[in-house]
Coordinates of C-alpha atoms in Angstrom, one line a residue:
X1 CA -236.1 43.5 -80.0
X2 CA -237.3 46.3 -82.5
X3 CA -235.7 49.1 -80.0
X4 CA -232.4 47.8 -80.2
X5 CA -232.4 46.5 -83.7
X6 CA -233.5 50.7 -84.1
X7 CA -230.6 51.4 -81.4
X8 CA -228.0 49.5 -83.2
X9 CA -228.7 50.7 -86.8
X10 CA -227.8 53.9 -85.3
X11 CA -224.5 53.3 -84.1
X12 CA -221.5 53.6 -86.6
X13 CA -220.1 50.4 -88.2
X14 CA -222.5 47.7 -86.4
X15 CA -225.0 45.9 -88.2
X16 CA -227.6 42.6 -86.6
X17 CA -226.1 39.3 -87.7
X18 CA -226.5 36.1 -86.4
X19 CA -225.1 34.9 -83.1
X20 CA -222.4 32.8 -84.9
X21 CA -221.1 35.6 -87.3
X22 CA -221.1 38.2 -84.7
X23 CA -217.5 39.7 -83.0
X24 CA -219.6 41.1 -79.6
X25 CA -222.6 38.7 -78.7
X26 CA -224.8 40.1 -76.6
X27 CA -226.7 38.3 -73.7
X28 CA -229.4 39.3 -71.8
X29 CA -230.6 38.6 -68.1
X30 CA -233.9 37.5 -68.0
X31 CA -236.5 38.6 -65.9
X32 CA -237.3 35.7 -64.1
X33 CA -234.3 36.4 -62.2
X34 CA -235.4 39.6 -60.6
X35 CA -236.6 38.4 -57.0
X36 CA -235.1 39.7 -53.9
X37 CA -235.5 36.4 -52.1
X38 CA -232.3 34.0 -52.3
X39 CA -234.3 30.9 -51.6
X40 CA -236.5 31.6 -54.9
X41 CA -234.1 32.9 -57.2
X42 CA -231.6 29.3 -56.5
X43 CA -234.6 27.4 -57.3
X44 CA -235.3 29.8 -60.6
X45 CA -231.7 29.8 -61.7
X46 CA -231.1 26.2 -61.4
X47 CA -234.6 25.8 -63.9
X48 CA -232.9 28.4 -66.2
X49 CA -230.1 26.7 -66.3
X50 CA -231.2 23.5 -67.0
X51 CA -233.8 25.3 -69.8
X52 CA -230.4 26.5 -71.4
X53 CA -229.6 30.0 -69.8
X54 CA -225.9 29.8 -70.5
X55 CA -226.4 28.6 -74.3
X56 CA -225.4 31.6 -75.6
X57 CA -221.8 30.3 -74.7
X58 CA -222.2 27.6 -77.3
X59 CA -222.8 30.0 -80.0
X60 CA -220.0 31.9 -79.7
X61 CA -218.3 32.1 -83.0
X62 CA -214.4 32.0 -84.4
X63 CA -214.6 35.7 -84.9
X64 CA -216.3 36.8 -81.9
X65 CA -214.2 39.3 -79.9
X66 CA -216.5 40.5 -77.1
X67 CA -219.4 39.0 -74.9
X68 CA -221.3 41.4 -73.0
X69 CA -223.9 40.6 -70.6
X70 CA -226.8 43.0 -69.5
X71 CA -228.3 42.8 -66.2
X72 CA -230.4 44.9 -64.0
X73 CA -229.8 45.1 -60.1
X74 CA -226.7 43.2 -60.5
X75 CA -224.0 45.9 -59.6
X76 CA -224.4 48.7 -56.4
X77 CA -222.4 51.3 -58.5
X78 CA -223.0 54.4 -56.1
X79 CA -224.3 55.1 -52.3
X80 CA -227.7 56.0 -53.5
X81 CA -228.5 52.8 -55.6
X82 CA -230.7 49.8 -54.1
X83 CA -229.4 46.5 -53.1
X84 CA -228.2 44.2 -55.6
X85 CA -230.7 41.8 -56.6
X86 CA -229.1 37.8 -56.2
X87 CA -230.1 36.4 -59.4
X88 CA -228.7 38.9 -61.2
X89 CA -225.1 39.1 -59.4
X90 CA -225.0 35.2 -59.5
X91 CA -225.6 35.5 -63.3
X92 CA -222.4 38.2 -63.9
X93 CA -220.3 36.1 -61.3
X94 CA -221.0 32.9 -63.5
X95 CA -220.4 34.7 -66.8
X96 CA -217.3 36.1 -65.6
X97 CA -216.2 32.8 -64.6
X98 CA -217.1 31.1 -68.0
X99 CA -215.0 33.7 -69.5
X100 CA -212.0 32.0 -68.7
X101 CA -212.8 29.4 -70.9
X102 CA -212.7 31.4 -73.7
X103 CA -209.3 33.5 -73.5
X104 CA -209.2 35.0 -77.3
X105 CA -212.6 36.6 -76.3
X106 CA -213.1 39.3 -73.7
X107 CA -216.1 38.7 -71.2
X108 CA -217.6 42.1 -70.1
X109 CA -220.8 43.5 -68.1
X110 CA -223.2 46.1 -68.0
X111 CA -225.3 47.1 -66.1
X112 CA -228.4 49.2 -66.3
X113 CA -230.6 51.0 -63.4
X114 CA -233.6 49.9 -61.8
X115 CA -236.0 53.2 -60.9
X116 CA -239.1 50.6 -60.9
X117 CA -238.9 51.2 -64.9
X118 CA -239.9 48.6 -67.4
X119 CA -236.9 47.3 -68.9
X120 CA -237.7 49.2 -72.2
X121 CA -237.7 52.7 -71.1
X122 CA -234.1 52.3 -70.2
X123 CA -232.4 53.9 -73.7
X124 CA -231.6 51.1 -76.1
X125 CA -229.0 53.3 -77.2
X126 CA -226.4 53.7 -74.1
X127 CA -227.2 50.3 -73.3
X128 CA -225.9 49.4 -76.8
X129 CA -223.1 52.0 -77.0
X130 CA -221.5 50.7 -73.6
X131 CA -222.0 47.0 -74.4
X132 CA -219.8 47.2 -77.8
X133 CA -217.3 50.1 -76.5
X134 CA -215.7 49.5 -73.1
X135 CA -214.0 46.8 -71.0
X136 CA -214.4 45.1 -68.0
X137 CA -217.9 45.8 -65.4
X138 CA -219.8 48.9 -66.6
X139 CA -223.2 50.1 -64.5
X140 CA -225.4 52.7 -66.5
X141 CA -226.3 55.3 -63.9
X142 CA -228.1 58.5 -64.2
X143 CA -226.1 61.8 -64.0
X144 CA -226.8 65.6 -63.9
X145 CA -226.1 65.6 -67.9
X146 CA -228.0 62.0 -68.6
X147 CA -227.2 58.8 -68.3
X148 CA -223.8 57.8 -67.1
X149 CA -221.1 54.6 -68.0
X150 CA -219.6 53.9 -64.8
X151 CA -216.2 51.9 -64.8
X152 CA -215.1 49.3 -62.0
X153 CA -211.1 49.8 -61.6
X154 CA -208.3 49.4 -59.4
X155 CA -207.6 52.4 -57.3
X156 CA -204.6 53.1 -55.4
X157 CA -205.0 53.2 -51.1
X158 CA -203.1 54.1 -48.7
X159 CA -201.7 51.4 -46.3
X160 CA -202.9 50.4 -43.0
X161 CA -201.1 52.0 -40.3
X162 CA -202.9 50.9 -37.5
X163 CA -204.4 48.0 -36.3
X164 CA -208.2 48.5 -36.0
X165 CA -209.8 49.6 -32.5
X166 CA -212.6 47.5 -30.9
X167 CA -215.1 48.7 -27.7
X168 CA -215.3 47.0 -24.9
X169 CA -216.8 42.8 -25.6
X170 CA -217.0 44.0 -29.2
X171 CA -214.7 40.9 -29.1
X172 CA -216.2 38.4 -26.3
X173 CA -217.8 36.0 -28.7
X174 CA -216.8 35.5 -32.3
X175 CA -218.0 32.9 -34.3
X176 CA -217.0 32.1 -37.8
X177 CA -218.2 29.8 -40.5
X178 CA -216.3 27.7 -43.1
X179 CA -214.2 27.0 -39.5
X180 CA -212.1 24.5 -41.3
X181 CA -211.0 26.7 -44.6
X182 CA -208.3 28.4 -45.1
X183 CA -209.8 32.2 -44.9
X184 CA -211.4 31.1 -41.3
X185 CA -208.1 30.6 -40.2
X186 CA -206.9 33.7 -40.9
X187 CA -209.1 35.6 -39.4
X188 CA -209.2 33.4 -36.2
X189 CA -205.5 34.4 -35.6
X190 CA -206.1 37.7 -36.6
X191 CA -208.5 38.2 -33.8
X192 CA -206.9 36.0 -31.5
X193 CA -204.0 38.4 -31.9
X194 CA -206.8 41.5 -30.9
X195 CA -208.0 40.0 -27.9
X196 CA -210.5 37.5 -28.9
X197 CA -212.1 36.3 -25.8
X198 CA -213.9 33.1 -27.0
X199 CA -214.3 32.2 -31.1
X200 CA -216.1 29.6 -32.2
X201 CA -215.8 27.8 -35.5
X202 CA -218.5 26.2 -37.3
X203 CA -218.0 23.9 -40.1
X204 CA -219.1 20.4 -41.4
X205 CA -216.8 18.3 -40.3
X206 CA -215.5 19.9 -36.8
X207 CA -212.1 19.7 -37.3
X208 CA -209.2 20.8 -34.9
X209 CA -209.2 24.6 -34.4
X210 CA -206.0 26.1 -34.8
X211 CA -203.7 26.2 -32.0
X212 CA -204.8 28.4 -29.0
X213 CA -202.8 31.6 -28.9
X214 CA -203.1 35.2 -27.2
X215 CA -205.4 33.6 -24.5
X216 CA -208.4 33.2 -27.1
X217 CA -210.0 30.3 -26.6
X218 CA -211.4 28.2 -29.7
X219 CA -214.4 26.1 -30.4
X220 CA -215.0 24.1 -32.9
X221 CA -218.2 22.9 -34.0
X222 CA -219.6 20.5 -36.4
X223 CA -222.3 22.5 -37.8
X224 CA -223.9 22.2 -41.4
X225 CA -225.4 25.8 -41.3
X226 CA -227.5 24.9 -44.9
X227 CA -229.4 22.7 -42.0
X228 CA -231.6 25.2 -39.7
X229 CA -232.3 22.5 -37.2
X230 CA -228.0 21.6 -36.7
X231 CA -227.6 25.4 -36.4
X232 CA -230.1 25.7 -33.7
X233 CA -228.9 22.7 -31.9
X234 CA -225.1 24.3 -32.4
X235 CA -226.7 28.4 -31.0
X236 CA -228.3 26.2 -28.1
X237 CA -224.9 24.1 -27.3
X238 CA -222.2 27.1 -27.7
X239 CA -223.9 30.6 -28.4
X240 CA -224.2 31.8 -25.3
X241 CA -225.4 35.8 -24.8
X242 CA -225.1 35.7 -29.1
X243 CA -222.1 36.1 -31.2
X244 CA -220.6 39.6 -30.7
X245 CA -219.1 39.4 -34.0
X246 CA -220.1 37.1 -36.8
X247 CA -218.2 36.4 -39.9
X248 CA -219.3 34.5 -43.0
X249 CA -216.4 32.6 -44.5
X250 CA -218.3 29.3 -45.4
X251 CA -218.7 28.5 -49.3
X252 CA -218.8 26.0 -51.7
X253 CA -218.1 25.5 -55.4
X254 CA -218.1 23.1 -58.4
X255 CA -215.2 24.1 -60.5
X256 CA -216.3 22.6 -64.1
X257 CA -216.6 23.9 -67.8
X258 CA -219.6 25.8 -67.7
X259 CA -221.2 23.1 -70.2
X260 CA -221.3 20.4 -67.6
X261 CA -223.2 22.5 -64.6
X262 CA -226.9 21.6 -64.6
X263 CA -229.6 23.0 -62.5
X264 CA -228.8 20.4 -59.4
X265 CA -225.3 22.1 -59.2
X266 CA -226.3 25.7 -59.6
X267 CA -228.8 24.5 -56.9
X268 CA -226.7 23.5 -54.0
X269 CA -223.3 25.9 -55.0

């Protein structure tokens, strides 16, 4: 707390005040959350939720303009940086999304590199400086000339020309979870139209797979795949030689004011 009291005396115009009075509120990640292992970091951020980890929302004040959240691990900003740690990238996903309660104020991110550093060698004051000047995702990165902001954006691409190419049986057995939503269709056609030999959809309920088209022929299977024994039974019943190609469309979501999610809905979303 004393290094970025220090940082932020330095920086022109910005003084400490208290949460309520303050136009950019800074929130950090906590530590607790940096686990590699999905299993233990639900478990975590349900308790942290429940223990108040998105109270800073409720002290955002009239006048603030800006709330900035810090994390470490949460964003792979370049080739060379380690995988994104889950606790962290669920945090920035669930303070974006609370943003949009809030539409006078602008919800932004930053984050700041790992190196197997303590969290206090990383310099309070570019941390500082990018939380207070930019929009949008930020990721703090090292550089030839020190330490780097690095924006996420829109780019412009060039369109698809072609339809992609696949080797021979790279399309033999597809399976594809969340078999019943909307994105699983899609693709399902979308292969079908490829050459799909066989896909099979997996979802809770096992309803009606899209029409048959192109020759493809299409499964679908009850399967909850949170349950490992339903999707062993549903690998022993329909997989075969193994899925050539596997697609993860499944997902599910509680779509409340951030006030109302407790640790048993952080837990099972």
């Amino acid at each position: 707390a004393a290094h970025r009291a220090t940082a932020l005396a330095r920086l022109p115009g910005a003084q400490l005040v208290p949460a309520p009075e303050a136009t950019t509120l800074i929130a950090l990640a906590p530590a607790a959350l940096d686990d590699p292992d999905p299993a233990t970091v639900s478990r975590t951020l349900a308790q942290l939720v429940d223990g108040g980890l998105l109270g800073y929302l409720d002290v955002i004040g009239t006048g603030c303009r800006r709330v900035c959240l810090i994390t470490m691990r949460g964003e792979q900003a370049q080739p060379a940086d380690p995988a994104v740690l889950p606790g962290p990238a669920a945090l920035a996903a669930m303070h974006r999304s609370a943003g949009y309660e809030f539409p006078d104020v602008e919800f932004t991110h930053v984050d700041i590199p790992a190196n197997d550093v303590p969290r206090g060698d990383v310099d309070p004051n570019v941390v500082l400086a990018a939380a207070l000047g930019g929009p949008g995702t930020g990721a703090i990165r090292s550089s030839g000339g020190g330490p780097a902001l690095l924006r996420r954006d829109f780019v412009p691409v060039p369109p698809v020309v072609s339809a992609p190419t696949f080797g021979p049986g790279m399309l033999d057995d597809v399976v594809i979870t969340g078999g019943s939503g909307v994105i699983a269709g899609h693709y399902a056609r979308a292969l079908a139209a490829l050459g799909a030999r066989r896909i099979v959809l997996l979802s809770r309920r096992g309803t009606a797979p899209p029409e048959p088209s192109h020759g493809t022929e299409l499964v679908s299977v009850a399967c909850d795949i949170t349950d490992p024994d339903a999707v062993a039974a549903a690998a022993a019943r329909h997989g075969g030689q193994g899925a050539s190609v596997f697609i993860h469309a499944a997902g599910a979501a509680t779509f409340a004011p951030a006030a109302q999610l407790d640790g048993a809905v952080v837990g099972t979303n």
